[in-house]
Short mmCIF file of C-alpha atoms in Angstrom, two decimals:
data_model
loop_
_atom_site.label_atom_id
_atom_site.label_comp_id
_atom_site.label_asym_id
_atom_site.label_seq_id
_atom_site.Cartn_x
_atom_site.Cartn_y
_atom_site.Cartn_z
CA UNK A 1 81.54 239.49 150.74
CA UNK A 2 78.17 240.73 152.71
CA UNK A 3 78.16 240.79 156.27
CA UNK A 4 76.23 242.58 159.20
CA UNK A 5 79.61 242.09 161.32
CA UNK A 6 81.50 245.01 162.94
CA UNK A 7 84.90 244.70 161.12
CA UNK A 8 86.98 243.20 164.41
CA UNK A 9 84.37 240.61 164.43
CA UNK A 10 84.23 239.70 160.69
CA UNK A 11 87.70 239.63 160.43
CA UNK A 12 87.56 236.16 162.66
CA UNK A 13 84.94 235.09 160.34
CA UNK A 14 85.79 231.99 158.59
CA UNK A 15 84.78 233.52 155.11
CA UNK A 16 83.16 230.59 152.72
CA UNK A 17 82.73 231.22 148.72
CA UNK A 18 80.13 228.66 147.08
CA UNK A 19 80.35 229.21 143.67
CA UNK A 20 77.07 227.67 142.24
CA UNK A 21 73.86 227.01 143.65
CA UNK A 22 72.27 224.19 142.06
CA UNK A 23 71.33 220.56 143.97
CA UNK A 24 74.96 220.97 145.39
CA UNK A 25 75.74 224.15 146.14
CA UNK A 26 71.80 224.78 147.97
CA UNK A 27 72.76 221.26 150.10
CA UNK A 28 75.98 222.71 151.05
CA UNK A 29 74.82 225.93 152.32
CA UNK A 30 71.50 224.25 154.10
CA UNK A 31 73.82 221.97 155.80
CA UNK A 32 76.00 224.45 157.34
CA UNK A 33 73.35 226.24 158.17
CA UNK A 34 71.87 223.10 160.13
CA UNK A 35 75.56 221.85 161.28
CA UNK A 36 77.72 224.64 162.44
CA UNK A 37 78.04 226.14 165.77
CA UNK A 38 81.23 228.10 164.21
CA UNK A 39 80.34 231.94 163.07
CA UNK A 40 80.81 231.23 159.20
CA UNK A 41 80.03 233.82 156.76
CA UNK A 42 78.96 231.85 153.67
CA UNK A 43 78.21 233.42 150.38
CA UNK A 44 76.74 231.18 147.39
CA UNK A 45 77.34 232.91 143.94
CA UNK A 46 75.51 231.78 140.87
CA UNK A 47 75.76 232.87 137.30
CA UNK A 48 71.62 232.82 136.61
CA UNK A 49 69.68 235.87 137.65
CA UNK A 50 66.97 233.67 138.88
CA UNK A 51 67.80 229.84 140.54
CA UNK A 52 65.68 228.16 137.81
CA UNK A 53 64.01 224.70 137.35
CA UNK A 54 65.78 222.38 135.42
CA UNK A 55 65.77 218.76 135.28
CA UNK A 56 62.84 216.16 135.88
CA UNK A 57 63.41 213.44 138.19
CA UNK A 58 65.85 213.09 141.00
CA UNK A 59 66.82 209.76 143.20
CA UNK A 60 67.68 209.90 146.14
CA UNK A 61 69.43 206.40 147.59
CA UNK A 62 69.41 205.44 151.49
CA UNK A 63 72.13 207.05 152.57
CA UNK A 64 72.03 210.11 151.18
CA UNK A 65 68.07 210.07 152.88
CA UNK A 66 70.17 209.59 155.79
CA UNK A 67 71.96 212.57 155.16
CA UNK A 68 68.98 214.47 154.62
CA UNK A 69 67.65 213.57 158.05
CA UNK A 70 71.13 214.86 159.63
CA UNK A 71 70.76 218.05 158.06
CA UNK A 72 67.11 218.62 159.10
CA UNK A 73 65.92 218.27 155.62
CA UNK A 74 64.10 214.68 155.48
CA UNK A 75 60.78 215.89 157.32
CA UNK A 76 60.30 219.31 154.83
CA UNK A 77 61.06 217.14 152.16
CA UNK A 78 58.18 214.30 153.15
CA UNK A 79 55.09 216.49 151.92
CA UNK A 80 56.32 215.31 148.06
CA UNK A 81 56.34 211.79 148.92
CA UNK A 82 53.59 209.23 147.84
CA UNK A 83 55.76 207.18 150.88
CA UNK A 84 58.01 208.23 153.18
CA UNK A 85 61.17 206.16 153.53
CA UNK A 86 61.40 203.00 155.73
CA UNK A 87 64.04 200.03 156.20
CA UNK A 88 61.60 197.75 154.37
CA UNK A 89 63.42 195.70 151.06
CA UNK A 90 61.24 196.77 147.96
CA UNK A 91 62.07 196.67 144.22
CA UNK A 92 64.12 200.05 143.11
CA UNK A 93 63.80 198.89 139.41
CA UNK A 94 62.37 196.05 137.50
CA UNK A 95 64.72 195.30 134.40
CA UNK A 96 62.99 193.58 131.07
CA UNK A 97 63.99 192.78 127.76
CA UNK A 98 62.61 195.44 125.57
CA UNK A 99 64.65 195.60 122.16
CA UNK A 100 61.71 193.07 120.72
CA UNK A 101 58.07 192.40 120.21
CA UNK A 102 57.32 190.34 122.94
CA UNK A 103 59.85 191.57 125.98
CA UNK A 104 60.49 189.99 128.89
CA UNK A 105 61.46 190.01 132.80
CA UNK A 106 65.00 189.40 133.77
CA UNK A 107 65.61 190.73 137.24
CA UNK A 108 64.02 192.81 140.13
CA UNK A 109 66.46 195.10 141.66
CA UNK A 110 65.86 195.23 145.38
CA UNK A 111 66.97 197.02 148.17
CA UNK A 112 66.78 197.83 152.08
CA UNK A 113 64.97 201.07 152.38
CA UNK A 114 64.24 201.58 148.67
CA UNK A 115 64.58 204.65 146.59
CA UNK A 116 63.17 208.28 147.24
CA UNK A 117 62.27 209.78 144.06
CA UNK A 118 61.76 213.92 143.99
CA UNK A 119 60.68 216.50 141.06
CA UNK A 120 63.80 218.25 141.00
CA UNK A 121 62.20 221.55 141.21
CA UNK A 122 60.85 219.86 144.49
CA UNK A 123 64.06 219.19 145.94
CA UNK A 124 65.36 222.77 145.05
CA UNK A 125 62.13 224.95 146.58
CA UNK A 126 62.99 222.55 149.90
CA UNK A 127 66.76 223.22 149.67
CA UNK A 128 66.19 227.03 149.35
CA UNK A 129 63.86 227.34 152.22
CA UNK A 130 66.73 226.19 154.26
CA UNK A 131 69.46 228.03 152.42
CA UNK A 132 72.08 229.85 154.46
CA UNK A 133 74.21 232.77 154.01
CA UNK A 134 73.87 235.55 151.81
CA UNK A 135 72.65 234.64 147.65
CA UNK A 136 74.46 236.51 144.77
CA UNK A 137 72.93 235.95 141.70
CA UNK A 138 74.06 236.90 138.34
CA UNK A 139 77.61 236.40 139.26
CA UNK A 140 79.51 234.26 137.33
CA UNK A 141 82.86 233.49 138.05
CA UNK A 142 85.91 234.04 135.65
CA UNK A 143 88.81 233.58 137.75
CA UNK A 144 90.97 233.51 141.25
CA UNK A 145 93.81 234.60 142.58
CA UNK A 146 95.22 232.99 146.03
CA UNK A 147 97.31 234.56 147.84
CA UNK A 148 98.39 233.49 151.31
CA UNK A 149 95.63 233.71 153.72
CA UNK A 150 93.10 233.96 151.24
CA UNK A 151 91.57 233.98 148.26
CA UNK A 152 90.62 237.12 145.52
CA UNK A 153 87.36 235.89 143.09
CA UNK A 154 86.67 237.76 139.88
CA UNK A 155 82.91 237.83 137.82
CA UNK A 156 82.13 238.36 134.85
CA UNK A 157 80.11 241.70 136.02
CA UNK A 158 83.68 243.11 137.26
CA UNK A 159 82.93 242.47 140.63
CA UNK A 160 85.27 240.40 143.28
CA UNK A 161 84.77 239.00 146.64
CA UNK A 162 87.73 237.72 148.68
CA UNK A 163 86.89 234.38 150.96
CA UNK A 164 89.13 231.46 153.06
CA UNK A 165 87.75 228.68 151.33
CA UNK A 166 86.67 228.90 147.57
CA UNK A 167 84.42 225.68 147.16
CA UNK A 168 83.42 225.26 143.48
CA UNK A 169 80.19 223.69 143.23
CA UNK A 170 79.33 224.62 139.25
CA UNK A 171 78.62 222.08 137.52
CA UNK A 172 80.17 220.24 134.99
CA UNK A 173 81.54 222.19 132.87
CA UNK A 174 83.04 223.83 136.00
CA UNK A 175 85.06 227.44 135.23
CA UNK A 176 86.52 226.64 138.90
CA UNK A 177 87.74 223.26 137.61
CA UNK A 178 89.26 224.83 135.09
CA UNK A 179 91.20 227.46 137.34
CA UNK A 180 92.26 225.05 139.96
CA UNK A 181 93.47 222.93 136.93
CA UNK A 182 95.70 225.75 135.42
CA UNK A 183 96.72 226.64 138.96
CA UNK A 184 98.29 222.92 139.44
CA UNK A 185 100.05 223.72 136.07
CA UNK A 186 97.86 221.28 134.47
CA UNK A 187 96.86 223.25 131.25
CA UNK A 188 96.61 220.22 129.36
CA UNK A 189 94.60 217.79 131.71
CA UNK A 190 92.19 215.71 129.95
CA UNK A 191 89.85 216.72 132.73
CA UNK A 192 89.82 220.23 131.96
CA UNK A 193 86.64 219.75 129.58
CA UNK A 194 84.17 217.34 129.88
CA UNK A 195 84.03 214.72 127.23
CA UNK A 196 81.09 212.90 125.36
CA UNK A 197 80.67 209.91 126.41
CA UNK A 198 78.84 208.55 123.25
CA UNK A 199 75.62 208.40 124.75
CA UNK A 200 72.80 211.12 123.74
CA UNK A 201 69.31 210.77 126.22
CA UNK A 202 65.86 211.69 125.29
CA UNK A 203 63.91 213.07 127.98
CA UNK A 204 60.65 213.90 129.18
CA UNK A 205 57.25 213.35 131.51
CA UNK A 206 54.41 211.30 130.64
CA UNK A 207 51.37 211.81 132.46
CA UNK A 208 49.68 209.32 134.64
CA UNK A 209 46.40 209.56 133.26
CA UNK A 210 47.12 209.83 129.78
CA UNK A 211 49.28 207.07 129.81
CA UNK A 212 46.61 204.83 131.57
CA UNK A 213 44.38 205.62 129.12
CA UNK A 214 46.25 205.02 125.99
CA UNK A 215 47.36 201.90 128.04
CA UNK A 216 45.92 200.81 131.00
CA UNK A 217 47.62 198.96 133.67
CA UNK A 218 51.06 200.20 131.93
CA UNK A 219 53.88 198.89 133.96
CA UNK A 220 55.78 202.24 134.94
CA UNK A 221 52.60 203.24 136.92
CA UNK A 222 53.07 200.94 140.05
CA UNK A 223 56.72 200.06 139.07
CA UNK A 224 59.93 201.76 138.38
CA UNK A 225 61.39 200.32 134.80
CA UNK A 226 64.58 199.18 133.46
CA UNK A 227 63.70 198.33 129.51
CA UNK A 228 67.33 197.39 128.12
CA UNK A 229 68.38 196.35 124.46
CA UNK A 230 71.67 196.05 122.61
CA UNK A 231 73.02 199.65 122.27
CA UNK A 232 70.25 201.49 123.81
CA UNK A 233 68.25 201.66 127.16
CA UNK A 234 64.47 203.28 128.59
CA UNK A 235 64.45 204.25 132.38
CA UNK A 236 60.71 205.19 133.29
CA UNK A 237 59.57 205.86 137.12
CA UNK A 238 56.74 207.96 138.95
CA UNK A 239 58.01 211.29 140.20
CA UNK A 240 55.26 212.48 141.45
CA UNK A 241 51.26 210.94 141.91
CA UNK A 242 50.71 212.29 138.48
CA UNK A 243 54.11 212.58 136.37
CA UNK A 244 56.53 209.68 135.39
CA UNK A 245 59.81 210.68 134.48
CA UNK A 246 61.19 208.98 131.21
CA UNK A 247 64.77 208.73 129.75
CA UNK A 248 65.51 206.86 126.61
CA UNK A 249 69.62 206.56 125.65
CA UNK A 250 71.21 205.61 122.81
CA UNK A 251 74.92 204.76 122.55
CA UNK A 252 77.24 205.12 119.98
CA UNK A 253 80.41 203.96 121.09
CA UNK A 254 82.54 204.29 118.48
CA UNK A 255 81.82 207.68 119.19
CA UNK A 256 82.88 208.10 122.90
CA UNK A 257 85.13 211.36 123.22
CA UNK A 258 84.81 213.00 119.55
CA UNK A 259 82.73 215.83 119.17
CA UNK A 260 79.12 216.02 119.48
CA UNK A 261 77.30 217.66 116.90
CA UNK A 262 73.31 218.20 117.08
CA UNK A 263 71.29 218.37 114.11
CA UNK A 264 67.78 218.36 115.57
CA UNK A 265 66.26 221.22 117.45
CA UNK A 266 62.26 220.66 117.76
CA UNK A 267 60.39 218.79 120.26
CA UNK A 268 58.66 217.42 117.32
CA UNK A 269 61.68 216.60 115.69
CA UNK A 270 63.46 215.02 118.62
CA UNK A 271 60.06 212.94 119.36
CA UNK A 272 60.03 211.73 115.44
CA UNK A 273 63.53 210.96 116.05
CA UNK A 274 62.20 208.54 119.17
CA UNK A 275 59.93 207.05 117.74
CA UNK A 276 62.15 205.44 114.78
CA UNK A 277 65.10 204.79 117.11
CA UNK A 278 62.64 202.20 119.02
CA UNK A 279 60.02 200.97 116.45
CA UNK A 280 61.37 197.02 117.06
CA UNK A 281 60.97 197.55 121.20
CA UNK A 282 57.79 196.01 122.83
CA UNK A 283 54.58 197.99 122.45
CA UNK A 284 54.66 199.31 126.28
CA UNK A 285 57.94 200.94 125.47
CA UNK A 286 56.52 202.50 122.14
CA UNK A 287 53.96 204.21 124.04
CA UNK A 288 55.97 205.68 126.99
CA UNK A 289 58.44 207.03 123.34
CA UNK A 290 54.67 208.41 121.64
CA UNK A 291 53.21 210.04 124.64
CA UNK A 292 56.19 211.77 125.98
CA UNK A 293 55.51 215.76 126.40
CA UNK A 294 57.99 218.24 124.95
CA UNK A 295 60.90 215.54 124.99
CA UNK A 296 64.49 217.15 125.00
CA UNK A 297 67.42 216.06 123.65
CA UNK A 298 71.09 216.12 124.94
CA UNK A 299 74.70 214.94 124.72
CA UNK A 300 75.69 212.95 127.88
CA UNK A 301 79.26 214.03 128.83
CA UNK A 302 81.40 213.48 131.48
CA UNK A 303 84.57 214.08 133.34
CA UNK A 304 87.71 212.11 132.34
CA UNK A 305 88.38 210.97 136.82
CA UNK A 306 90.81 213.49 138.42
CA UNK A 307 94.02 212.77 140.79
CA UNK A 308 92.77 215.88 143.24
CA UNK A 309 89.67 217.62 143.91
CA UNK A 310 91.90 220.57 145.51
CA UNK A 311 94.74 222.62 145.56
CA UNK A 312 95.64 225.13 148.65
CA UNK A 313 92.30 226.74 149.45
CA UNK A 314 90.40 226.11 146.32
CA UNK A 315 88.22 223.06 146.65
CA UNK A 316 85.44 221.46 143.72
CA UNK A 317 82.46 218.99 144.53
CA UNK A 318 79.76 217.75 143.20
CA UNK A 319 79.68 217.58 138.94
CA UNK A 320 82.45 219.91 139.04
CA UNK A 321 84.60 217.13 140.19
CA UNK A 322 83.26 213.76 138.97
CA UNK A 323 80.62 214.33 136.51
CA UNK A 324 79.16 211.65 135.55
CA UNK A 325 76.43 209.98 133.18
CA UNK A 326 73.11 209.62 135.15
CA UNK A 327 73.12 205.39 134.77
CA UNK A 328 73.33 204.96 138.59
CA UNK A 329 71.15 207.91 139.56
CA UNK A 330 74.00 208.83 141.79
CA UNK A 331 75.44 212.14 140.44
CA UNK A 332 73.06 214.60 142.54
CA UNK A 333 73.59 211.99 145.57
CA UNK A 334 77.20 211.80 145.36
CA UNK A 335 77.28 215.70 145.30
CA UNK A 336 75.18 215.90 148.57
CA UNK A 337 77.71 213.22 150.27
CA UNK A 338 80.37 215.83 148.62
CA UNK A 339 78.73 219.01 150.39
CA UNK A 340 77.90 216.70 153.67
CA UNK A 341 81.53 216.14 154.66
CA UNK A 342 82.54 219.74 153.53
CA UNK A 343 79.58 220.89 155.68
CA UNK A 344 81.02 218.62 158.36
CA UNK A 345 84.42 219.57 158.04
CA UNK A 346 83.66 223.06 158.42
CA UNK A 347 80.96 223.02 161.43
CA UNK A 348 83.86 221.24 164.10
CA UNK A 349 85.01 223.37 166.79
CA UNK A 350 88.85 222.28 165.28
CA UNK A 351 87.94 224.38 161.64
CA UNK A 352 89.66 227.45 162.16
CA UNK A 353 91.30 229.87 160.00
CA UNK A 354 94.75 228.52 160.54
CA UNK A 355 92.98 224.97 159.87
CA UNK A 356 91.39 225.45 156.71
CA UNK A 357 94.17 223.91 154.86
CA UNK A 358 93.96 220.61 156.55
CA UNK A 359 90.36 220.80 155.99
CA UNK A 360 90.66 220.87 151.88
CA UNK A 361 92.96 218.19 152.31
CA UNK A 362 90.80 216.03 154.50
CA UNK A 363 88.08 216.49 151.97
CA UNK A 364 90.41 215.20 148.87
CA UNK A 365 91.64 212.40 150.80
CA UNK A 366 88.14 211.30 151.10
CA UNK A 367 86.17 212.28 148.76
CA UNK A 368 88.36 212.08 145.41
CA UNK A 369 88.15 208.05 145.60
CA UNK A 370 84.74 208.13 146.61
CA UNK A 371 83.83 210.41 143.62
CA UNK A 372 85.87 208.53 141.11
CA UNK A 373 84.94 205.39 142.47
CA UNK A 374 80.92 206.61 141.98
CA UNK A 375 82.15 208.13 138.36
CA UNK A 376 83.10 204.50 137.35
CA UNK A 377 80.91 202.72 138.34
CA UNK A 378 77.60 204.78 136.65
CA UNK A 379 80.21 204.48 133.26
CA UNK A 380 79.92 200.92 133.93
CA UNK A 381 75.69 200.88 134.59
CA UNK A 382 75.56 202.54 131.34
CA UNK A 383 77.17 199.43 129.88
CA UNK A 384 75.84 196.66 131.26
CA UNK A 385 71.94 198.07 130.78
CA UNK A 386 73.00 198.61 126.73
CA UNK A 387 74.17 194.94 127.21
CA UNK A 388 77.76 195.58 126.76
CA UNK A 389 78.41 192.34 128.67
CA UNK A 390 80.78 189.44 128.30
CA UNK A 391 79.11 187.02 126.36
CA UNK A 392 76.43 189.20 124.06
CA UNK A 393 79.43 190.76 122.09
CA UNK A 394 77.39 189.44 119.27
CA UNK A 395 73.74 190.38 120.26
CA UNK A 396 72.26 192.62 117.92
CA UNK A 397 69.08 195.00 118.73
CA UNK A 398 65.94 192.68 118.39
CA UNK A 399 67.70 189.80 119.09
CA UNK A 400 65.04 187.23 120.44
CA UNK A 401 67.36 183.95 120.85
CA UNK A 402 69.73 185.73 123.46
CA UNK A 403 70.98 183.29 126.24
CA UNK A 404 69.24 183.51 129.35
CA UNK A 405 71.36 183.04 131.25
CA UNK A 406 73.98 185.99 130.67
CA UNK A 407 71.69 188.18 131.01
CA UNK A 408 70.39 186.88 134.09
CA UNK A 409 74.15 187.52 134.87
CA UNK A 410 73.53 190.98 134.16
CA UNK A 411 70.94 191.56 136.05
CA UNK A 412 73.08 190.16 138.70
CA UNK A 413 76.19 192.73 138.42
CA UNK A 414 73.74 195.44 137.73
CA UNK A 415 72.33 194.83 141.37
CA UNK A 416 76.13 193.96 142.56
CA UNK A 417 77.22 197.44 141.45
CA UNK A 418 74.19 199.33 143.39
CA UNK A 419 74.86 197.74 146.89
CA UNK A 420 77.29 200.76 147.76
CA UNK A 421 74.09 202.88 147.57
CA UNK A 422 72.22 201.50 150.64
CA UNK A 423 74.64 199.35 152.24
CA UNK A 424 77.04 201.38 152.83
CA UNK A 425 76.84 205.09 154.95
CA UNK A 426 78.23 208.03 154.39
CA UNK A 427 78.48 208.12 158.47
CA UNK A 428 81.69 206.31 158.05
CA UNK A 429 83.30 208.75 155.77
CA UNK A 430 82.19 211.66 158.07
CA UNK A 431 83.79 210.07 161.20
CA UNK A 432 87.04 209.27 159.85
CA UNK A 433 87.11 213.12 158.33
CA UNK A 434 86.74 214.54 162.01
CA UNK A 435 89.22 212.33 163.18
CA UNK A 436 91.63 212.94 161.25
CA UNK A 437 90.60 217.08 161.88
CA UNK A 438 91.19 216.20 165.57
CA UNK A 439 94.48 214.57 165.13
CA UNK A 440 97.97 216.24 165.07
#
């Protein structure tokens, strides 16, 4: 592991291995860099030779903006804001009918303080500005060894670093999941592999001005849509002043945990394959589907919930620990809440080298039902906005005689089950995992 340190001093180091440095991994090391008074020597190891954009749009809830404000990050991040945040209750998402000619409203989802919506590759150049510790790229990790004061990390290019704390922060198709897995004896956990959830999303960006052209006044310009049907749903919201971010999904249930197998490869191919999955949805859906540019295509998986997000000094956050489908918009935000309380944890004056065991433990206590909890309930977004609901059992796409009522109802739960996201703080969690640091 790099360091400057004369070797007496070093030695006291409290040596932290991030392995990944995606959304997670960057907030991680930017928050210990704006948290801890402790002399940490952090290292952040990722498997790309280059940290690369990928992804569109990215939510970010109240209180994770919260969190980004306690880590110095909310005023760089302001400069790719149409508005900055404020306590002020304004709609997050406007949900309609769209599986028919003629759609129609069924419920505004509103909330205190709104939504802050990023370009991902936004949200990663501010991250990296305030990234601390020392960046190894083109390492990607194949396995561990812990022995008992630390622990021995091997890459694929034959190198190995030793560190205290091993925090795996790589995705979700984590190789650290895998090895704290086998390390619990736990060869055969359902969670060593993520699963398919059934679920395959079309994505892409539609420009402002072509889309106001092609259709002016279009909804998804001023207001951040919800367009649900039986089986299959369109989320479409500004990103930026002239991109809007658009993701179509389509469920198959009966296929939830077999295989996925792809048989289209072209953006022209996946946009043909749009366009016929949606030909009975309302003509303002139709054009988001026709004017989307270089759509992709992929599989949305996730990870079967876990009993422990550690074991000794090896710790996973973030997708590595509760991926999850991206119905909630909470997967990048629950990671940051993930590396918030790590960061936390690890910037007290009572994390110490003879602590750092209580410190892993802390951070499971806490955060494993607060990831699972956030893993269940985007699972059960997914549902409800491909009407899965008590009631429509029998709905079919295009349905236009569907009782109002239920899905009023809907609209309802689907509000219910976002409340966590501005309501409640991530403060709370924070406190209580310094306490119980302090205790004993």
């Amino acid at each position: 592991m790099g360091s400057n340190a004369a070797p007496e001093e070093s030695s006291q180091r409290l040596r932290v291995a991030i392995i990944g440095a995606g959304i997670g991994g960057l907030t991680l090391s930017a928050a210990l860099g704006a948290l801890s008074k402790n002399d940490l020597e952090i290292d952040i190891y990722e498997s790309a030779a280059c940290i690369s954009e990928i992804g569109a749009g990215i939510t970010l809830w109240p209180r994770v903006w919260e969190i980004m404000n306690a880590i110095d990050l909310g005023q760089p991040l302001l400069q790719f804001l149409q508005r900055p945040p404020d306590d002020t209750a304004r709609i997050v998402f406007q949900i309609r009918k769209g599986d028919e000619k003629e759609g129609f409203f069924i419920h505004d989802v509103v909330m205190q303080g709104g939504s802050t919506t990023f370009h991902r590759a936004d949200l990663q150049q501010a991250l990296v500005s305030r990234m601390s510790g020392q960046l190894h790229l083109g390492h990607r990790f194949t396995s561990l060894e812990e022995r008992n004061d630390e622990v021995v990390v091997h890459f694929q290019n034959g190198t190995t670093a030793t560190c205290d704390l091993l925090i795996g922060m790589d995705g979700i198709k984590s190789a650290v999941r895998k090895s704290l897995l086998s390390k619990q004896g736990l060869t055969n956990s359902p969670s060593m592999e993520p699963v398919w959830s059934g679920t395959i999303a079309y994505r892409g960006l539609v420009s402002r001005d072509v889309l106001d052209k092609v259709f002016p006044g279009h909804r998804t310009i001023t207001t951040p849509m919800m367009y649900v049907g039986k089986g299959r749903h369109v989320v479409a919201y500004a990103i930026s002043r002239s991109l809007i971010n658009v993701a179509a999904f389509v469920t198959y249930a009966e296929k939830e945990g077999t295989v996925y197998e792809d048989t289209c490869s072209s953006a022209e191919e996946i946009q043909e394959e749009m366009v016929s999955l949606y030909t009975k949805w309302e003509p303002e859906v139709q054009v988001l589907i026709r004017t989307l540019k270089q759509p992709l295509k992929w599989p949305i998986n996730q990870v079967i919930p876990m009993e422990r997000y550690v074991s000794g000094r090896v710790v996973i956050a973030g997708d590595a620990a509760h991926g999850m489908p991206p119905h909630q918009g909470s997967g990048a935000s629950t990671a940051i809440e993930d590396a918030y309380i790590l960061a936390s944890l690890l910037s007290s004056d009572s994390c110490t080298k003879d602590t750092v065991l209580k410190v892993s433990e802390i951070y499971n206590n806490i955060r494993c039902v607060e990831g699972n909890r956030a893993l269940d309930m985007a699972i059960d977004m997914g549902k409800f906005l491909d009407l899965a609901f008590p009631g429509l059992e029998n709905v079919r796409e295009g349905d236009e005689n569907v009782d109002r009522s239920i899905l009023d109802a809907v609209g309802y739960e689907i509000s219910r089950k976002w409340e966590w996201v501005w309501k409640d703080s991530a403060e709370v969690d924070k406190a209580r995992a310094l306490d119980l640091l302090k205790s004993e």
